[in-house]
Amino acid sequence: MNFLELKPLTSELLPAVGELDRLCFGQLWTIDAYQREIDSPNSDLLSLSFVIDHDSAATDKEQKTKGNRQILLGLGCLWAILEEAHITILAVHPEYRHQGFGQVLLLGLLKSAVNRHLEWATLEVRSSNQPALSLYQKFGFREVGRRRRYYQDTGEDALILWLSGLQRPEFTQTLANWHQETSDRLSRNDWSINYQ
């Protein structure tokens, strides 16, 4: 079994975050921008990582931390704006996709939104990004609008997705169901997770 950690991002992982951003977004944010998110009381920036023993073989995706090697697998960020959780980043390293890590990050962000007493969540996604759209729809997000030519690199439209009712009592059960489903999927892929 391989062990994952989902926890708030710390500055020690910023070099790995820069590389993950480059791989997933072509350098959407700078290291300084990520540091501002870490420092902001209105942001929740989560890292998903895999910690291996110091003696294990290293790869270029790994970051040494306190005698262990920490591999950054994914990243998620939300901004708390009044009653809204605006999800700004959800990224999984290309070599680790299709294992349920996007689900882990989205679930972590939604739990953060509930803990902040936010009422709804929203985000923008490329209209062509079918894997992301499938994930968001699975978690109950619905399309409520479109931003024409939103992405400057391609001129592609962004779909605006929305999830309401985060403070309703039944949403707590929905989160518990998603948590179990996500844990089961990870287990089938030989992963276990520690939420911090």
Coordinates of N, CA, C and O in Angstrom, one line a residue:
M1 N 0.8 -1.2 0.0 CA 0.0 0.0 0.0 C 0.9 1.2 0.0 O 1.9 1.3 0.7
N2 N 0.5 2.2 -0.8 CA 1.2 3.5 -0.9 C 0.4 4.6 -0.1 O -0.8 4.6 -0.3
F3 N 1.1 5.4 0.6 CA 0.4 6.4 1.5 C 0.5 7.8 0.9 O 1.6 8.3 0.6
L4 N -0.7 8.4 0.8 CA -0.8 9.8 0.3 C -1.1 10.7 1.5 O -1.7 10.3 2.5
E5 N -0.7 12.0 1.3 CA -1.1 13.0 2.3 C -1.8 14.2 1.6 O -1.2 14.7 0.6
L6 N -2.9 14.6 2.1 CA -3.6 15.8 1.6 C -3.5 16.8 2.8 O -4.1 16.5 3.8
K7 N -2.8 17.9 2.5 CA -2.7 18.9 3.6 C -2.4 20.3 3.0 O -2.2 20.4 1.8
P8 N -2.5 21.3 3.8 CA -2.2 22.6 3.3 C -0.8 22.7 2.7 O 0.1 22.1 3.3
L9 N -0.6 23.4 1.6 CA 0.7 23.6 1.0 C 1.6 24.4 1.9 O 1.1 25.4 2.5
T10 N 2.8 24.0 1.9 CA 3.8 24.8 2.7 C 4.9 25.3 1.7 O 5.0 24.8 0.6
S11 N 5.6 26.3 2.1 CA 6.6 27.0 1.2 C 7.7 26.0 0.8 O 8.3 26.2 -0.3
E12 N 8.0 25.0 1.6 CA 9.0 24.0 1.2 C 8.8 23.3 -0.1 O 9.7 22.9 -0.8
L13 N 7.5 23.2 -0.5 CA 7.1 22.5 -1.7 C 7.0 23.4 -2.9 O 6.7 22.9 -4.0
L14 N 7.3 24.7 -2.8 CA 7.1 25.6 -3.9 C 7.9 25.3 -5.1 O 7.4 25.4 -6.2
P15 N 9.2 24.8 -5.0 CA 9.8 24.4 -6.3 C 9.1 23.3 -7.0 O 8.9 23.4 -8.3
A16 N 8.5 22.3 -6.3 CA 7.8 21.3 -7.0 C 6.5 21.8 -7.5 O 6.0 21.4 -8.6
V17 N 5.9 22.8 -6.8 CA 4.6 23.4 -7.3 C 4.9 24.1 -8.6 O 4.1 24.1 -9.5
G18 N 6.0 24.8 -8.7 CA 6.3 25.5 -9.9 C 6.4 24.6 -11.1 O 6.0 24.8 -12.2
E19 N 7.1 23.4 -10.9 CA 7.2 22.4 -11.9 C 5.8 21.8 -12.3 O 5.5 21.6 -13.4
L20 N 5.0 21.5 -11.3 CA 3.6 21.0 -11.5 C 2.8 22.0 -12.3 O 2.1 21.6 -13.3
D21 N 2.9 23.3 -11.9 CA 2.2 24.3 -12.7 C 2.6 24.4 -14.1 O 1.8 24.5 -15.1
R22 N 3.9 24.3 -14.4 CA 4.5 24.3 -15.7 C 3.9 23.1 -16.5 O 3.5 23.3 -17.7
L23 N 3.9 21.9 -15.9 CA 3.4 20.7 -16.6 C 1.9 20.8 -16.9 O 1.5 20.3 -18.0
C24 N 1.2 21.3 -16.0 CA -0.3 21.3 -16.1 C -0.9 22.5 -16.8 O -1.9 22.4 -17.5
F25 N -0.3 23.7 -16.6 CA -0.9 24.9 -17.1 C 0.1 25.8 -17.9 O -0.4 26.8 -18.4
G26 N 1.3 25.3 -18.2 CA 2.2 26.2 -18.9 C 2.6 27.4 -18.2 O 2.8 28.5 -18.8
Q27 N 2.8 27.3 -16.9 CA 3.2 28.4 -16.0 C 2.1 29.5 -15.9 O 2.3 30.7 -16.2
L28 N 0.9 29.1 -15.3 CA -0.2 29.9 -15.1 C 0.1 30.9 -14.0 O -0.1 32.1 -14.1
W29 N 0.7 30.4 -12.9 CA 1.0 31.3 -11.7 C 2.5 31.2 -11.5 O 3.2 30.2 -11.7
T30 N 3.1 32.3 -10.9 CA 4.5 32.3 -10.5 C 4.6 31.7 -9.1 O 3.6 31.5 -8.4
I31 N 5.8 31.4 -8.7 CA 6.1 31.0 -7.3 C 5.7 32.0 -6.3 O 5.1 31.7 -5.3
D32 N 5.9 33.3 -6.6 CA 5.4 34.4 -5.7 C 3.9 34.4 -5.6 O 3.4 34.6 -4.5
A33 N 3.2 34.1 -6.7 CA 1.7 34.0 -6.6 C 1.3 32.9 -5.7 O 0.4 33.1 -4.9
Y34 N 2.0 31.7 -5.8 CA 1.6 30.6 -4.9 C 1.9 31.0 -3.4 O 1.2 30.6 -2.5
Q35 N 3.0 31.7 -3.2 CA 3.4 32.1 -1.8 C 2.3 33.0 -1.3 O 1.9 32.9 -0.1
R36 N 1.8 33.9 -2.1 CA 0.7 34.8 -1.7 C -0.5 34.0 -1.3 O -1.2 34.4 -0.3
E37 N -0.8 33.0 -2.0 CA -2.0 32.1 -1.7 C -1.7 31.4 -0.4 O -2.7 31.3 0.4
I38 N -0.5 30.9 -0.1 CA -0.2 30.3 1.2 C -0.4 31.3 2.3 O -1.0 30.9 3.3
D39 N 0.0 32.6 2.1 CA -0.1 33.6 3.1 C -1.5 34.2 3.3 O -1.8 34.8 4.3
S40 N -2.3 34.0 2.3 CA -3.6 34.7 2.3 C -4.6 34.0 3.3 O -4.8 32.8 3.2
P41 N -5.3 34.7 4.1 CA -6.3 34.1 5.0 C -7.6 33.7 4.2 O -8.4 33.0 4.7
N42 N -7.7 34.2 3.0 CA -8.9 33.9 2.2 C -8.7 32.8 1.1 O -9.5 32.6 0.3
S43 N -7.5 32.1 1.2 CA -7.2 31.0 0.3 C -7.0 29.7 1.1 O -6.4 29.8 2.2
D44 N -7.4 28.7 0.5 CA -7.0 27.3 0.9 C -6.3 26.7 -0.2 O -6.9 26.5 -1.3
L45 N -5.0 26.4 0.0 CA -4.2 25.8 -1.0 C -3.7 24.4 -0.5 O -3.0 24.3 0.5
L46 N -4.2 23.4 -1.2 CA -3.9 22.0 -0.7 C -2.9 21.3 -1.6 O -3.0 21.5 -2.8
S47 N -2.1 20.5 -1.0 CA -1.2 19.7 -1.7 C -1.5 18.2 -1.5 O -1.9 17.8 -0.4
L48 N -1.4 17.4 -2.5 CA -1.5 16.0 -2.5 C -0.1 15.4 -2.8 O 0.4 15.6 -3.9
S49 N 0.4 14.7 -1.8 CA 1.8 14.2 -2.0 C 1.9 12.7 -1.6 O 1.1 12.2 -0.8
F50 N 3.0 12.1 -2.0 CA 3.3 10.7 -1.7 C 4.7 10.8 -1.0 O 5.7 11.3 -1.6
V51 N 4.8 10.3 0.2 CA 6.1 10.4 0.9 C 6.7 9.0 0.9 O 6.0 8.0 1.3
I52 N 7.9 8.9 0.5 CA 8.7 7.6 0.5 C 9.9 7.8 1.4 O 10.4 8.9 1.7
D53 N 10.4 6.6 1.8 CA 11.6 6.6 2.6 C 12.8 7.3 1.8 O 12.9 7.2 0.6
H54 N 13.7 7.8 2.6 CA 14.9 8.5 2.1 C 15.7 7.5 1.2 O 16.4 7.9 0.2
D55 N 15.7 6.2 1.6 CA 16.6 5.3 0.8 C 16.0 4.9 -0.5 O 16.6 4.2 -1.3
S56 N 14.7 5.2 -0.8 CA 14.1 4.8 -2.0 C 14.7 5.6 -3.2 O 15.2 6.6 -3.0
A57 N 14.6 5.0 -4.4 CA 15.1 5.6 -5.6 C 14.4 7.0 -5.9 O 13.2 7.0 -5.7
A58 N 15.1 8.0 -6.2 CA 14.6 9.3 -6.5 C 14.3 9.4 -8.0 O 14.9 8.8 -8.8
T59 N 13.3 10.3 -8.3 CA 13.0 10.7 -9.6 C 13.0 12.3 -9.6 O 13.1 12.9 -8.6
D60 N 13.0 12.8 -10.8 CA 13.0 14.3 -10.9 C 11.8 15.0 -10.3 O 11.8 16.2 -10.2
K61 N 10.7 14.2 -10.1 CA 9.5 14.8 -9.5 C 9.5 14.9 -8.0 O 8.6 15.4 -7.4
E62 N 10.6 14.4 -7.4 CA 10.6 14.3 -5.9 C 11.3 15.5 -5.3 O 12.2 16.1 -5.8
Q63 N 10.8 15.8 -4.1 CA 11.4 16.9 -3.3 C 11.8 16.3 -1.9 O 11.0 15.7 -1.2
K64 N 13.1 16.5 -1.5 CA 13.5 16.0 -0.2 C 12.9 16.9 0.9 O 12.9 18.1 0.8
T65 N 12.3 16.2 1.9 CA 11.8 16.9 3.1 C 12.1 16.0 4.3 O 11.6 14.9 4.4
K66 N 12.9 16.6 5.2 CA 13.1 16.0 6.5 C 13.5 14.5 6.5 O 12.9 13.6 7.1
G67 N 14.4 14.1 5.6 CA 14.9 12.8 5.5 C 14.1 11.9 4.6 O 14.4 10.8 4.4
N68 N 12.9 12.4 4.1 CA 12.1 11.6 3.2 C 12.1 12.3 1.9 O 12.5 13.5 1.8
R69 N 11.6 11.6 0.9 CA 11.3 12.3 -0.4 C 9.8 12.4 -0.5 O 9.1 11.5 -0.3
Q70 N 9.4 13.6 -0.9 CA 8.0 13.9 -1.0 C 7.7 14.2 -2.5 O 8.3 15.1 -3.1
I71 N 6.9 13.4 -3.1 CA 6.5 13.6 -4.5 C 5.2 14.3 -4.5 O 4.2 13.9 -4.0
L72 N 5.2 15.5 -5.1 CA 4.0 16.3 -5.3 C 3.1 15.7 -6.4 O 3.6 15.7 -7.6
L73 N 2.0 15.2 -6.1 CA 1.1 14.6 -7.1 C 0.0 15.5 -7.6 O -0.4 15.4 -8.8
G74 N -0.4 16.5 -6.8 CA -1.5 17.3 -7.2 C -1.6 18.5 -6.3 O -1.0 18.6 -5.2
L75 N -2.5 19.4 -6.7 CA -2.6 20.7 -6.1 C -4.0 21.2 -6.3 O -4.6 21.1 -7.4
G76 N -4.6 21.8 -5.3 CA -5.9 22.5 -5.4 C -6.0 23.8 -4.6 O -5.4 23.9 -3.5
C77 N -6.7 24.7 -5.1 CA -6.8 26.0 -4.5 C -8.2 26.6 -4.6 O -8.9 26.4 -5.6
L78 N -8.7 27.2 -3.5 CA -10.0 27.9 -3.5 C -9.8 29.3 -2.9 O -8.9 29.4 -2.0
W79 N -10.6 30.2 -3.4 CA -10.6 31.5 -2.7 C -12.0 31.6 -2.1 O -13.0 31.3 -2.7
A80 N -12.0 32.1 -0.8 CA -13.3 32.4 -0.1 C -13.7 33.8 -0.4 O -13.0 34.7 0.0
I81 N -14.7 34.0 -1.1 CA -15.2 35.3 -1.5 C -16.7 35.4 -1.1 O -17.6 34.8 -1.6
L82 N -16.9 36.2 0.0 CA -18.2 36.3 0.6 C -18.7 34.9 1.0 O -18.1 34.2 1.8
E83 N -19.7 34.4 0.3 CA -20.3 33.1 0.6 C -19.9 32.0 -0.4 O -20.4 30.9 -0.4
E84 N -18.9 32.4 -1.3 CA -18.6 31.6 -2.4 C -17.2 31.0 -2.2 O -16.2 31.6 -1.8
A85 N -17.1 29.7 -2.6 CA -15.8 29.0 -2.8 C -15.4 29.0 -4.3 O -16.1 28.3 -5.0
H86 N -14.5 29.9 -4.6 CA -14.1 30.0 -6.1 C -12.9 29.1 -6.2 O -11.8 29.4 -5.8
I87 N -13.1 27.9 -6.9 CA -12.0 27.0 -7.1 C -11.1 27.5 -8.3 O -11.6 27.6 -9.4
T88 N -9.9 27.8 -8.0 CA -9.0 28.5 -9.0 C -8.0 27.5 -9.6 O -7.6 27.7 -10.7
I89 N -7.6 26.5 -8.9 CA -6.6 25.5 -9.3 C -7.1 24.1 -8.9 O -7.4 23.9 -7.8
L90 N -7.0 23.2 -9.9 CA -7.1 21.8 -9.6 C -6.2 21.1 -10.6 O -6.5 21.1 -11.8
A91 N -5.1 20.6 -10.1 CA -4.1 20.0 -11.0 C -3.5 18.7 -10.5 O -3.3 18.6 -9.3
V92 N -3.4 17.7 -11.4 CA -2.8 16.4 -11.0 C -1.6 16.2 -12.0 O -1.8 16.4 -13.2
H93 N -0.5 15.8 -11.5 CA 0.7 15.5 -12.3 C 0.3 14.6 -13.4 O -0.3 13.6 -13.2
P94 N 0.7 14.9 -14.7 CA 0.3 14.0 -15.8 C 0.7 12.6 -15.7 O -0.1 11.7 -16.1
E95 N 1.7 12.2 -15.0 CA 2.1 10.8 -14.8 C 1.3 10.1 -13.7 O 1.4 8.9 -13.6
Y96 N 0.4 10.8 -13.0 CA -0.4 10.2 -11.9 C -1.9 10.4 -12.1 O -2.6 10.3 -11.2
R97 N -2.3 10.7 -13.3 CA -3.7 10.9 -13.6 C -4.5 9.5 -13.7 O -3.8 8.5 -13.8
H98 N -5.8 9.6 -13.6 CA -6.7 8.5 -13.7 C -6.5 7.5 -12.6 O -6.7 6.3 -12.8
Q99 N -6.2 8.0 -11.4 CA -6.1 7.1 -10.2 C -7.0 7.6 -9.1 O -7.0 7.1 -8.0
G100 N -7.7 8.7 -9.3 CA -8.6 9.2 -8.3 C -8.1 10.4 -7.5 O -8.7 10.9 -6.6
F101 N -6.9 10.9 -8.0 CA -6.3 12.0 -7.2 C -7.1 13.3 -7.4 O -7.1 14.2 -6.5
G102 N -7.6 13.5 -8.6 CA -8.5 14.7 -8.8 C -9.7 14.7 -7.9 O -10.1 15.7 -7.3
Q103 N -10.3 13.5 -7.7 CA -11.4 13.4 -6.7 C -10.9 13.7 -5.3 O -11.7 14.4 -4.6
V104 N -9.8 13.3 -4.9 CA -9.2 13.6 -3.6 C -9.1 15.1 -3.4 O -9.5 15.7 -2.4
L105 N -8.5 15.8 -4.4 CA -8.3 17.2 -4.3 C -9.7 18.0 -4.2 O -9.8 18.9 -3.4
L106 N -10.6 17.6 -5.1 CA -11.9 18.3 -5.2 C -12.6 18.1 -3.9 O -13.2 19.0 -3.3
L107 N -12.6 16.8 -3.4 CA -13.3 16.5 -2.1 C -12.6 17.4 -1.0 O -13.4 18.0 -0.1
G108 N -11.3 17.5 -0.9 CA -10.6 18.3 0.1 C -11.0 19.8 0.0 O -11.3 20.4 1.0
L109 N -11.1 20.3 -1.2 CA -11.5 21.7 -1.4 C -13.0 21.9 -0.9 O -13.3 22.9 -0.3
L110 N -13.9 21.0 -1.3 CA -15.3 21.1 -0.8 C -15.4 21.0 0.7 O -16.2 21.7 1.3
K111 N -14.6 20.1 1.3 CA -14.6 20.1 2.8 C -14.1 21.4 3.4 O -14.7 21.9 4.4
S112 N -13.1 22.0 2.8 CA -12.6 23.3 3.2 C -13.7 24.4 3.1 O -13.9 25.2 4.0
A113 N -14.4 24.3 2.0 CA -15.5 25.3 1.8 C -16.6 25.1 2.8 O -17.1 26.1 3.4
V114 N -17.0 23.9 3.2 CA -18.0 23.6 4.2 C -17.4 24.1 5.5 O -18.2 24.8 6.3
N115 N -16.2 23.9 5.9 CA -15.6 24.3 7.1 C -15.5 25.8 7.2 O -15.6 26.4 8.3
R116 N -15.4 26.5 6.1 CA -15.4 28.0 6.1 C -16.9 28.5 6.1 O -17.1 29.7 6.0
H117 N -17.9 27.7 6.1 CA -19.3 28.0 6.1 C -19.7 28.8 4.8 O -20.6 29.6 4.8
L118 N -19.0 28.4 3.7 CA -19.4 28.9 2.4 C -20.6 28.2 1.9 O -20.9 27.0 2.2
E119 N -21.4 28.9 1.1 CA -22.7 28.4 0.6 C -22.7 27.7 -0.7 O -23.5 26.8 -1.0
W120 N -21.7 28.0 -1.6 CA -21.7 27.4 -2.9 C -20.2 27.4 -3.4 O -19.4 28.1 -2.9
A121 N -20.0 26.6 -4.5 CA -18.7 26.6 -5.1 C -18.9 26.8 -6.6 O -19.9 26.5 -7.2
T122 N -17.9 27.5 -7.2 CA -17.9 27.8 -8.6 C -16.5 27.6 -9.1 O -15.5 27.7 -8.4
L123 N -16.4 27.5 -10.5 CA -15.1 27.4 -11.1 C -15.3 27.5 -12.6 O -16.4 27.5 -13.1
E124 N -14.2 27.8 -13.3 CA -14.2 27.8 -14.8 C -13.4 26.6 -15.3 O -12.4 26.3 -14.7
V125 N -13.8 26.0 -16.4 CA -13.1 24.9 -17.0 C -13.2 25.0 -18.5 O -14.2 25.5 -19.1
R126 N -12.1 24.6 -19.2 CA -12.1 24.6 -20.6 C -13.2 23.7 -21.2 O -13.5 22.6 -20.7
S127 N -13.9 24.2 -22.2 CA -15.1 23.5 -22.7 C -14.6 22.2 -23.3 O -15.4 21.2 -23.4
S128 N -13.4 22.0 -23.7 CA -12.9 20.8 -24.3 C -12.3 19.8 -23.3 O -12.0 18.6 -23.6
N129 N -12.2 20.2 -22.0 CA -11.6 19.3 -21.0 C -12.6 18.3 -20.4 O -13.1 18.5 -19.3
Q130 N -12.8 17.3 -21.2 CA -13.8 16.3 -20.8 C -13.5 15.5 -19.5 O -14.4 15.3 -18.7
P131 N -12.2 15.1 -19.3 CA -12.0 14.5 -18.0 C -12.4 15.4 -16.8 O -13.0 14.9 -15.8
A132 N -12.0 16.7 -16.8 CA -12.4 17.6 -15.7 C -13.9 17.8 -15.7 O -14.4 17.8 -14.6
L133 N -14.5 18.0 -16.8 CA -16.0 18.1 -16.8 C -16.7 16.9 -16.2 O -17.6 17.1 -15.4
S134 N -16.2 15.7 -16.5 CA -16.8 14.5 -15.9 C -16.6 14.5 -14.4 O -17.5 14.1 -13.7
L135 N -15.4 14.9 -13.9 CA -15.2 14.9 -12.5 C -16.1 15.9 -11.8 O -16.8 15.5 -10.8
Y136 N -16.2 17.1 -12.3 CA -17.0 18.1 -11.7 C -18.5 17.7 -11.7 O -19.2 17.9 -10.7
Q137 N -19.0 17.2 -12.8 CA -20.4 16.7 -12.9 C -20.6 15.6 -12.0 O -21.7 15.5 -11.3
K138 N -19.7 14.7 -11.8 CA -19.8 13.6 -10.8 C -20.0 14.1 -9.4 O -20.8 13.5 -8.6
F139 N -19.4 15.3 -9.1 CA -19.5 15.9 -7.8 C -20.7 16.9 -7.7 O -20.8 17.7 -6.8
G140 N -21.6 16.9 -8.7 CA -22.8 17.7 -8.7 C -22.7 19.1 -9.3 O -23.7 19.8 -9.2
F141 N -21.6 19.5 -9.8 CA -21.5 20.8 -10.5 C -22.3 20.8 -11.7 O -22.4 19.8 -12.5
R142 N -23.0 22.0 -12.0 CA -23.8 22.2 -13.1 C -23.3 23.4 -13.9 O -22.9 24.4 -13.3
E143 N -23.4 23.3 -15.2 CA -23.1 24.5 -16.1 C -24.1 25.6 -15.9 O -25.3 25.3 -16.1
V144 N -23.6 26.8 -15.6 CA -24.5 27.9 -15.5 C -24.2 29.1 -16.5 O -24.9 30.1 -16.5
G145 N -23.1 28.9 -17.2 CA -22.7 30.0 -18.1 C -21.5 29.7 -18.9 O -20.9 28.6 -18.8
R146 N -21.1 30.6 -19.7 CA -19.9 30.4 -20.6 C -19.2 31.7 -20.7 O -19.8 32.8 -20.9
R147 N -17.9 31.7 -20.6 CA -17.1 32.9 -20.9 C -16.4 32.7 -22.3 O -15.5 31.8 -22.4
R148 N -16.8 33.5 -23.2 CA -16.3 33.4 -24.6 C -14.8 33.7 -24.6 O -14.4 34.7 -24.1
R149 N -14.0 32.9 -25.3 CA -12.6 33.1 -25.6 C -11.8 33.5 -24.3 O -11.0 34.3 -24.3
Y150 N -12.2 32.8 -23.2 CA -11.6 33.0 -21.9 C -10.1 32.7 -21.8 O -9.3 33.4 -21.2
Y151 N -9.7 31.6 -22.5 CA -8.3 31.1 -22.4 C -7.5 31.8 -23.5 O -7.7 31.5 -24.7
Q152 N -6.6 32.6 -23.1 CA -5.8 33.4 -24.1 C -4.9 32.6 -25.0 O -4.7 33.0 -26.1
D153 N -4.4 31.4 -24.5 CA -3.5 30.7 -25.3 C -4.2 30.0 -26.5 O -3.5 29.9 -27.6
T154 N -5.5 29.7 -26.4 CA -6.1 29.0 -27.5 C -7.4 29.8 -28.0 O -8.0 29.4 -29.0
G155 N -7.9 30.7 -27.2 CA -9.1 31.4 -27.5 C -10.3 30.6 -27.2 O -11.5 30.9 -27.6
E156 N -10.1 29.5 -26.5 CA -11.2 28.6 -26.1 C -12.1 29.2 -25.1 O -11.7 29.9 -24.2
D157 N -13.4 28.8 -25.1 CA -14.4 29.2 -24.1 C -14.1 28.5 -22.8 O -13.6 27.3 -22.8
A158 N -14.6 29.1 -21.7 CA -14.6 28.5 -20.4 C -16.1 28.3 -20.0 O -16.9 29.2 -20.2
L159 N -16.4 27.1 -19.5 CA -17.7 26.9 -18.9 C -17.6 27.3 -17.5 O -16.7 27.0 -16.8
I160 N -18.7 27.9 -17.0 CA -18.8 28.3 -15.6 C -19.7 27.2 -14.9 O -20.8 27.0 -15.4
L161 N -19.1 26.6 -13.9 CA -19.8 25.5 -13.2 C -20.1 26.0 -11.8 O -19.4 26.8 -11.2
W162 N -21.2 25.4 -11.3 CA -21.7 25.9 -10.0 C -22.2 24.7 -9.2 O -22.8 23.8 -9.7
L163 N -22.0 24.7 -7.9 CA -22.5 23.7 -7.0 C -23.0 24.5 -5.8 O -22.3 25.2 -5.1
S164 N -24.3 24.3 -5.5 CA -24.9 25.1 -4.4 C -25.3 24.1 -3.2 O -25.1 22.9 -3.4
G165 N -25.7 24.7 -2.1 CA -26.2 23.9 -1.0 C -25.2 23.3 -0.1 O -25.4 22.3 0.6
L166 N -24.0 23.9 -0.1 CA -22.9 23.3 0.7 C -23.2 23.3 2.2 O -22.6 22.5 2.9
Q167 N -24.1 24.1 2.7 CA -24.4 24.2 4.1 C -25.7 23.4 4.5 O -26.1 23.4 5.6
R168 N -26.3 22.8 3.5 CA -27.5 22.0 3.8 C -27.1 20.7 4.5 O -26.0 20.1 4.3
P169 N -27.9 20.3 5.5 CA -27.6 19.0 6.2 C -27.3 17.8 5.4 O -26.4 17.0 5.6
E170 N -28.0 17.7 4.3 CA -27.8 16.5 3.4 C -26.5 16.5 2.7 O -26.0 15.5 2.2
F171 N -25.9 17.7 2.6 CA -24.6 17.8 1.9 C -23.5 17.1 2.7 O -22.6 16.6 2.2
T172 N -23.6 17.1 4.0 CA -22.7 16.4 4.9 C -22.7 14.9 4.5 O -21.6 14.3 4.4
Q173 N -23.9 14.3 4.3 CA -24.0 12.9 3.9 C -23.4 12.7 2.5 O -22.7 11.7 2.3
T174 N -23.6 13.7 1.6 CA -23.1 13.6 0.3 C -21.5 13.6 0.3 O -20.9 12.8 -0.3
L175 N -21.0 14.4 1.2 CA -19.5 14.4 1.3 C -19.0 13.1 1.9 O -18.0 12.6 1.4
A176 N -19.7 12.5 2.8 CA -19.3 11.2 3.4 C -19.4 10.1 2.3 O -18.5 9.3 2.3
N177 N -20.4 10.2 1.5 CA -20.5 9.2 0.4 C -19.4 9.3 -0.6 O -18.8 8.4 -1.0
W178 N -19.0 10.6 -1.0 CA -17.9 10.8 -1.9 C -16.6 10.4 -1.3 O -15.7 9.9 -1.9
H179 N -16.5 10.7 0.0 CA -15.2 10.2 0.8 C -15.1 8.7 0.7 O -14.0 8.2 0.3
Q180 N -16.1 8.0 0.9 CA -16.0 6.5 0.9 C -15.7 6.0 -0.6 O -14.9 5.2 -0.8
E181 N -16.4 6.6 -1.5 CA -16.2 6.2 -2.9 C -14.8 6.5 -3.4 O -14.1 5.7 -4.0
T182 N -14.3 7.7 -2.9 CA -12.9 8.1 -3.3 C -11.9 7.1 -2.6 O -10.9 6.7 -3.2
S183 N -12.1 6.8 -1.3 CA -11.2 5.9 -0.6 C -11.2 4.5 -1.3 O -10.1 3.9 -1.4
D184 N -12.4 4.1 -1.7 CA -12.5 2.8 -2.3 C -11.7 2.8 -3.6 O -11.0 1.8 -3.9
R185 N -11.8 3.8 -4.4 CA -11.1 3.9 -5.7 C -9.6 3.9 -5.5 O -8.8 3.2 -6.1
L186 N -9.1 4.7 -4.5 CA -7.7 4.7 -4.2 C -7.2 3.3 -3.7 O -6.2 2.9 -4.2
S187 N -8.0 2.7 -2.9 CA -7.6 1.4 -2.4 C -7.4 0.4 -3.6 O -6.5 -0.5 -3.6
R188 N -8.3 0.4 -4.6 CA -8.2 -0.4 -5.7 C -6.9 -0.2 -6.5 O -6.4 -1.1 -7.2
N189 N -6.4 1.0 -6.4 CA -5.1 1.4 -7.1 C -3.9 1.3 -6.1 O -2.9 1.8 -6.4
D190 N -4.1 0.6 -4.9 CA -3.1 0.4 -4.0 C -2.6 1.7 -3.3 O -1.4 1.9 -3.0
W191 N -3.5 2.7 -3.1 CA -3.2 3.9 -2.4 C -4.1 4.0 -1.1 O -5.2 3.5 -1.1
S192 N -3.6 4.6 -0.1 CA -4.3 5.0 1.1 C -4.0 6.4 1.4 O -2.9 6.9 1.1
I193 N -5.0 7.1 2.0 CA -4.8 8.6 2.2 C -4.9 9.0 3.7 O -5.7 8.4 4.4
N194 N -4.1 10.0 4.0 CA -4.2 10.6 5.3 C -4.5 12.1 5.1 O -3.8 12.8 4.4
Y195 N -5.7 12.5 5.6 CA -6.2 13.9 5.5 C -5.7 14.6 6.7 O -5.9 14.2 7.8
Q196 N -5.0 15.8 6.4 CA -4.5 16.6 7.6 C -5.1 17.9 7.6 O -5.5 18.5 6.6

